[in-house]
Amino acid sequence: AGAGAEVGSRVACFARSAGVGFDSSRRAIDLARAAEIDGPPIDFRHVPVGGEWPPGVYDAVSVIDVIHHVPPGSQEDVIRRAARRVRPGGLLIYKDMDPDSWWRAGASRLHDLLIARERIHLLPLARVSAWAAAEGLAPVHAERINCFCYGHELCVYRKGAGRSDAPPVPEG
């Protein structure tokens, strides 16, 4: 659900090699395919919730505005599965809603309730980072992004990066 594949297609515009994008929303896949521009081919696939992920390991894997749509009991599995798809030296790019600012989190909850007609499940970045670390990834960049009334957390992890010098996500 959501626009993960659509956002992914925009990220793919900067790709230097072929890739795979998938989403549980057929509409998101259709939008991603329609937005595709010249460059390396991106294979966009519809994968139902609980379906088998495309095989392989990749230079970069993105989980962008996805995890808040995933039930809390499945969030760890999604992060760990994504982390296992990153090749040694590759990147996991994670961005989702910031649960720490009560009013920005409230705006995000209201937005998805009205637009997507679903209750969302915000996840603290510390838990994402712990699961990523358990799969051999370390943060190399972290930032908080505030846009209007919405707050987001972005963290880029590198597999096999060892100790991280990335600063913690700034408060507020």
Coordinates of N, CA and C in Angstrom, one line a residue, residues 5-125:
A5 N 6.5 2.3 -4.5 CA 7.0 2.1 -5.9 C 7.1 3.3 -6.7
E6 N 6.1 4.3 -6.5 CA 6.2 5.5 -7.2 C 7.4 6.3 -6.8
V7 N 7.6 6.4 -5.5 CA 8.8 7.1 -5.0 C 10.1 6.4 -5.5
G8 N 10.0 5.1 -5.4 CA 11.2 4.3 -5.9 C 11.5 4.6 -7.3
S9 N 10.4 4.8 -8.1 CA 10.7 5.0 -9.6 C 11.4 6.4 -9.7
R10 N 11.1 7.3 -8.9 CA 11.8 8.6 -8.9 C 13.2 8.4 -8.5
V11 N 13.5 7.6 -7.5 CA 14.9 7.3 -7.1 C 15.6 6.6 -8.2
A12 N 14.9 5.7 -8.9 CA 15.4 4.9 -10.0 C 15.9 5.8 -11.2
C13 N 15.4 7.0 -11.3 CA 15.8 7.9 -12.3 C 17.3 8.2 -12.3
F14 N 17.9 8.0 -11.1 CA 19.3 8.3 -10.9 C 20.1 7.0 -10.9
A15 N 19.5 5.9 -11.2 CA 20.1 4.6 -11.2 C 21.1 4.5 -12.3
R16 N 22.2 3.7 -12.1 CA 23.1 3.5 -13.1 C 23.1 2.1 -13.6
S17 N 22.2 1.3 -13.0 CA 22.1 -0.1 -13.5 C 20.6 -0.5 -13.3
A18 N 20.3 -1.6 -13.9 CA 18.9 -2.2 -13.9 C 18.5 -2.5 -12.5
G19 N 17.3 -2.6 -12.2 CA 16.8 -2.9 -10.9 C 15.4 -3.4 -10.9
V20 N 14.9 -3.7 -9.7 CA 13.6 -4.2 -9.5 C 12.9 -3.4 -8.4
G21 N 11.6 -3.0 -8.7 CA 10.8 -2.3 -7.7 C 9.5 -3.1 -7.5
F22 N 9.0 -3.2 -6.3 CA 7.8 -3.9 -6.1 C 6.9 -3.2 -5.0
D23 N 5.6 -3.4 -5.1 CA 4.7 -2.8 -4.1 C 3.5 -3.7 -4.1
S24 N 2.7 -3.7 -3.0 CA 1.5 -4.5 -2.9 C 0.3 -3.8 -3.6
S25 N 0.5 -2.6 -4.0 CA -0.5 -1.8 -4.6 C -0.4 -1.9 -6.1
R26 N -1.3 -2.4 -6.8 CA -1.3 -2.4 -8.3 C -1.3 -1.0 -8.9
R27 N -2.0 -0.1 -8.2 CA -2.0 1.3 -8.7 C -0.6 1.9 -8.6
A28 N 0.1 1.7 -7.5 CA 1.4 2.2 -7.3 C 2.4 1.7 -8.4
I29 N 2.2 0.4 -8.7 CA 3.1 -0.2 -9.8 C 2.7 0.4 -11.1
D30 N 1.5 0.6 -11.4 CA 1.1 1.2 -12.7 C 1.6 2.7 -12.8
L31 N 1.6 3.4 -11.7 CA 2.1 4.8 -11.7 C 3.6 4.8 -11.9
A32 N 4.3 3.8 -11.2 CA 5.8 3.7 -11.4 C 6.1 3.4 -12.8
R33 N 5.4 2.5 -13.4 CA 5.7 2.1 -14.8 C 5.5 3.3 -15.7
A34 N 4.4 4.0 -15.5 CA 4.1 5.2 -16.3 C 5.1 6.3 -16.2
A35 N 5.8 6.4 -15.0 CA 6.7 7.5 -14.7 C 8.1 7.1 -15.2
E36 N 8.4 5.9 -15.6 CA 9.7 5.4 -16.0 C 10.2 6.3 -17.1
I37 N 11.5 6.7 -17.0 CA 12.1 7.5 -18.1 C 13.3 6.7 -18.7
D38 N 14.0 7.3 -19.6 CA 15.1 6.7 -20.3 C 16.2 6.3 -19.2
G39 N 16.8 5.2 -19.4 CA 17.9 4.8 -18.5 C 17.8 3.3 -18.4
P40 N 18.5 2.8 -17.4 CA 18.5 1.4 -17.2 C 17.1 0.9 -16.9
P41 N 16.8 -0.3 -17.3 CA 15.4 -0.8 -17.1 C 15.2 -1.1 -15.7
I42 N 14.0 -0.7 -15.2 CA 13.5 -1.1 -13.9 C 12.3 -2.0 -14.0
D43 N 12.4 -3.1 -13.4 CA 11.3 -4.1 -13.5 C 10.4 -3.9 -12.3
F44 N 9.2 -3.3 -12.6 CA 8.3 -3.0 -11.5 C 7.3 -4.2 -11.4
R45 N 7.1 -4.7 -10.2 CA 6.3 -5.9 -10.0 C 5.3 -5.7 -8.9
H46 N 4.1 -6.2 -9.1 CA 3.1 -6.3 -8.1 C 3.3 -7.5 -7.2
V47 N 3.5 -7.3 -5.9 CA 3.7 -8.5 -5.0 C 2.7 -8.3 -3.9
P48 N 1.8 -9.2 -3.8 CA 0.8 -9.1 -2.7 C 1.4 -9.2 -1.4
V49 N 0.7 -8.5 -0.4 CA 1.2 -8.6 1.0 C 1.4 -10.1 1.4
G50 N 2.5 -10.4 1.9 CA 2.9 -11.8 2.3 C 3.4 -12.6 1.1
G51 N 3.5 -12.0 -0.1 CA 4.0 -12.7 -1.3 C 5.5 -12.8 -1.2
E52 N 6.0 -13.6 -2.1 CA 7.5 -13.8 -2.2 C 8.1 -12.6 -2.9
W53 N 9.2 -12.1 -2.2 CA 9.9 -10.9 -2.7 C 10.8 -11.4 -3.9
P54 N 11.1 -10.5 -4.9 CA 11.9 -10.8 -6.0 C 13.3 -11.3 -5.4
P55 N 13.9 -12.3 -6.1 CA 15.2 -12.9 -5.6 C 16.3 -11.9 -5.9
G56 N 17.5 -12.2 -5.3 CA 18.7 -11.5 -5.6 C 19.1 -10.5 -4.5
V57 N 20.4 -10.0 -4.7 CA 20.9 -9.0 -3.8 C 21.2 -7.8 -4.7
Y58 N 21.2 -6.6 -4.1 CA 21.3 -5.4 -4.8 C 22.3 -4.4 -4.2
D59 N 22.7 -3.5 -5.0 CA 23.6 -2.4 -4.6 C 22.9 -1.5 -3.6
A60 N 21.6 -1.3 -3.8 CA 20.8 -0.4 -3.0 C 19.4 -1.0 -2.9
V61 N 18.8 -0.9 -1.7 CA 17.5 -1.4 -1.4 C 16.8 -0.2 -0.7
S62 N 15.6 0.2 -1.1 CA 14.9 1.3 -0.4 C 13.6 0.8 0.2
V63 N 13.4 1.3 1.4 CA 12.1 1.1 2.1 C 11.7 2.5 2.4
I64 N 10.9 3.1 1.5 CA 10.5 4.5 1.6 C 9.0 4.6 1.8
D65 N 8.6 5.2 2.9 CA 7.2 5.4 3.3 C 6.4 4.1 3.1
V66 N 7.0 3.0 3.6 CA 6.4 1.7 3.6 C 6.0 1.2 4.9
I67 N 6.9 1.3 5.9 CA 6.8 0.6 7.1 C 5.6 1.0 8.0
H68 N 5.1 2.2 7.8 CA 3.9 2.6 8.6 C 2.7 1.9 8.1
H69 N 2.7 1.3 6.9 CA 1.6 0.5 6.4 C 1.6 -0.9 6.9
V70 N 2.7 -1.3 7.4 CA 3.0 -2.7 7.8 C 2.5 -2.9 9.3
P71 N 1.7 -4.0 9.5 CA 1.3 -4.2 10.9 C 2.5 -4.4 11.8
P72 N 2.4 -3.9 13.1 CA 3.6 -4.0 14.0 C 4.2 -5.4 14.1
G73 N 3.5 -6.4 14.1 CA 4.0 -7.8 14.2 C 4.8 -8.2 13.0
S74 N 4.8 -7.5 11.9 CA 5.5 -7.8 10.7 C 6.6 -6.8 10.3
Q75 N 6.7 -5.7 11.0 CA 7.7 -4.7 10.7 C 9.1 -5.2 10.8
E76 N 9.5 -5.9 11.8 CA 10.8 -6.5 11.9 C 11.2 -7.4 10.7
D77 N 10.2 -8.2 10.3 CA 10.5 -9.1 9.2 C 10.7 -8.3 7.9
V78 N 10.0 -7.3 7.7 CA 10.2 -6.5 6.5 C 11.6 -5.8 6.5
I79 N 12.0 -5.2 7.6 CA 13.3 -4.6 7.6 C 14.4 -5.6 7.5
R80 N 14.3 -6.7 8.1 CA 15.3 -7.8 8.0 C 15.4 -8.4 6.6
R81 N 14.2 -8.6 6.0 CA 14.2 -9.1 4.6 C 14.8 -8.1 3.7
A82 N 14.5 -6.9 3.8 CA 15.1 -5.8 3.0 C 16.6 -5.8 3.2
A83 N 17.1 -5.9 4.5 CA 18.5 -5.8 4.8 C 19.3 -7.0 4.1
R84 N 18.6 -8.2 4.1 CA 19.3 -9.3 3.5 C 19.4 -9.3 2.0
R85 N 18.7 -8.3 1.4 CA 18.7 -8.2 -0.1 C 19.9 -7.2 -0.5
V86 N 20.5 -6.6 0.5 CA 21.6 -5.7 0.3 C 22.9 -6.4 0.1
R87 N 23.7 -6.2 -1.0 CA 25.0 -6.9 -1.1 C 26.0 -6.3 -0.2
P88 N 27.1 -7.0 0.1 CA 28.1 -6.4 1.0 C 28.6 -5.1 0.4
G89 N 28.7 -4.1 1.2 CA 29.1 -2.7 0.7 C 27.9 -1.9 0.2
G90 N 26.8 -2.5 0.0 CA 25.6 -1.8 -0.5 C 24.8 -1.1 0.5
L91 N 23.8 -0.4 0.1 CA 23.0 0.5 0.9 C 21.6 0.1 1.1
L92 N 21.1 0.3 2.3 CA 19.7 0.2 2.6 C 19.2 1.7 2.9
I93 N 18.3 2.2 2.2 CA 17.8 3.5 2.3 C 16.4 3.4 3.0
Y94 N 16.3 4.0 4.2 CA 15.0 3.9 4.9 C 14.5 5.3 5.2
K95 N 13.2 5.5 4.9 CA 12.6 6.8 5.2 C 11.1 6.5 5.6
D96 N 10.7 7.0 6.7 CA 9.3 6.9 7.1 C 8.9 8.0 8.0
M97 N 7.7 8.0 8.5 CA 7.2 9.0 9.3 C 7.9 9.0 10.7
D98 N 8.0 10.2 11.2 CA 8.7 10.5 12.5 C 7.7 10.3 13.6
P99 N 7.8 9.3 14.5 CA 6.9 9.1 15.6 C 7.2 9.9 16.8
D100 N 8.3 10.6 16.8 CA 8.7 11.3 18.1 C 8.0 12.6 18.3
S101 N 7.7 13.3 17.3 CA 7.0 14.6 17.5 C 5.5 14.3 17.5
W102 N 4.8 14.5 18.6 CA 3.4 14.1 18.8 C 2.5 14.7 17.8
W103 N 2.8 16.0 17.5 CA 1.9 16.7 16.6 C 2.1 16.4 15.2
R104 N 3.4 16.2 14.8 CA 3.7 15.7 13.4 C 3.2 14.3 13.2
A105 N 3.4 13.5 14.2 CA 2.9 12.1 14.1 C 1.3 12.1 14.0
G106 N 0.7 13.0 14.7 CA -0.7 13.1 14.6 C -1.2 13.6 13.3
A107 N -0.5 14.5 12.7 CA -0.8 14.9 11.3 C -0.7 13.8 10.3
S108 N 0.4 13.0 10.5 CA 0.6 11.9 9.6 C -0.5 10.8 9.8
R109 N -0.9 10.6 11.0 CA -2.0 9.6 11.2 C -3.3 10.1 10.6
L110 N -3.6 11.4 10.8 CA -4.8 11.9 10.3 C -4.8 11.9 8.7
H111 N -3.7 12.3 8.1 CA -3.5 12.2 6.7 C -3.8 10.8 6.1
D112 N -3.2 9.8 6.7 CA -3.4 8.5 6.1 C -4.8 8.0 6.4
L113 N -5.4 8.4 7.5 CA -6.8 8.0 7.8 C -7.7 8.5 6.8
L114 N -7.5 9.8 6.4 CA -8.4 10.4 5.5 C -8.1 10.0 4.0
I115 N -6.8 9.9 3.7 CA -6.4 9.7 2.3 C -6.4 8.2 2.0
A116 N -5.6 7.4 2.8 CA -5.5 6.0 2.5 C -6.6 5.2 3.2
R117 N -7.3 5.8 4.1 CA -8.4 5.2 4.8 C -7.9 4.0 5.6
E118 N -6.7 4.2 6.3 CA -6.2 3.1 7.1 C -5.4 3.8 8.3
R119 N -5.4 3.0 9.4 CA -4.6 3.4 10.6 C -3.2 3.0 10.3
I120 N -2.3 3.8 10.7 CA -0.9 3.5 10.4 C -0.2 3.1 11.7
H121 N 1.0 2.6 11.5 CA 1.8 2.0 12.6 C 3.2 2.6 12.6
L122 N 3.4 3.7 13.3 CA 4.7 4.4 13.3 C 5.7 3.6 14.1
L123 N 6.9 3.6 13.6 CA 8.0 2.8 14.2 C 9.2 3.7 14.5
P124 N 9.7 3.6 15.8 CA 10.9 4.4 16.1 C 12.1 4.0 15.3
L125 N 12.9 5.0 14.9 CA 14.1 4.7 14.1 C 15.1 3.8 14.9

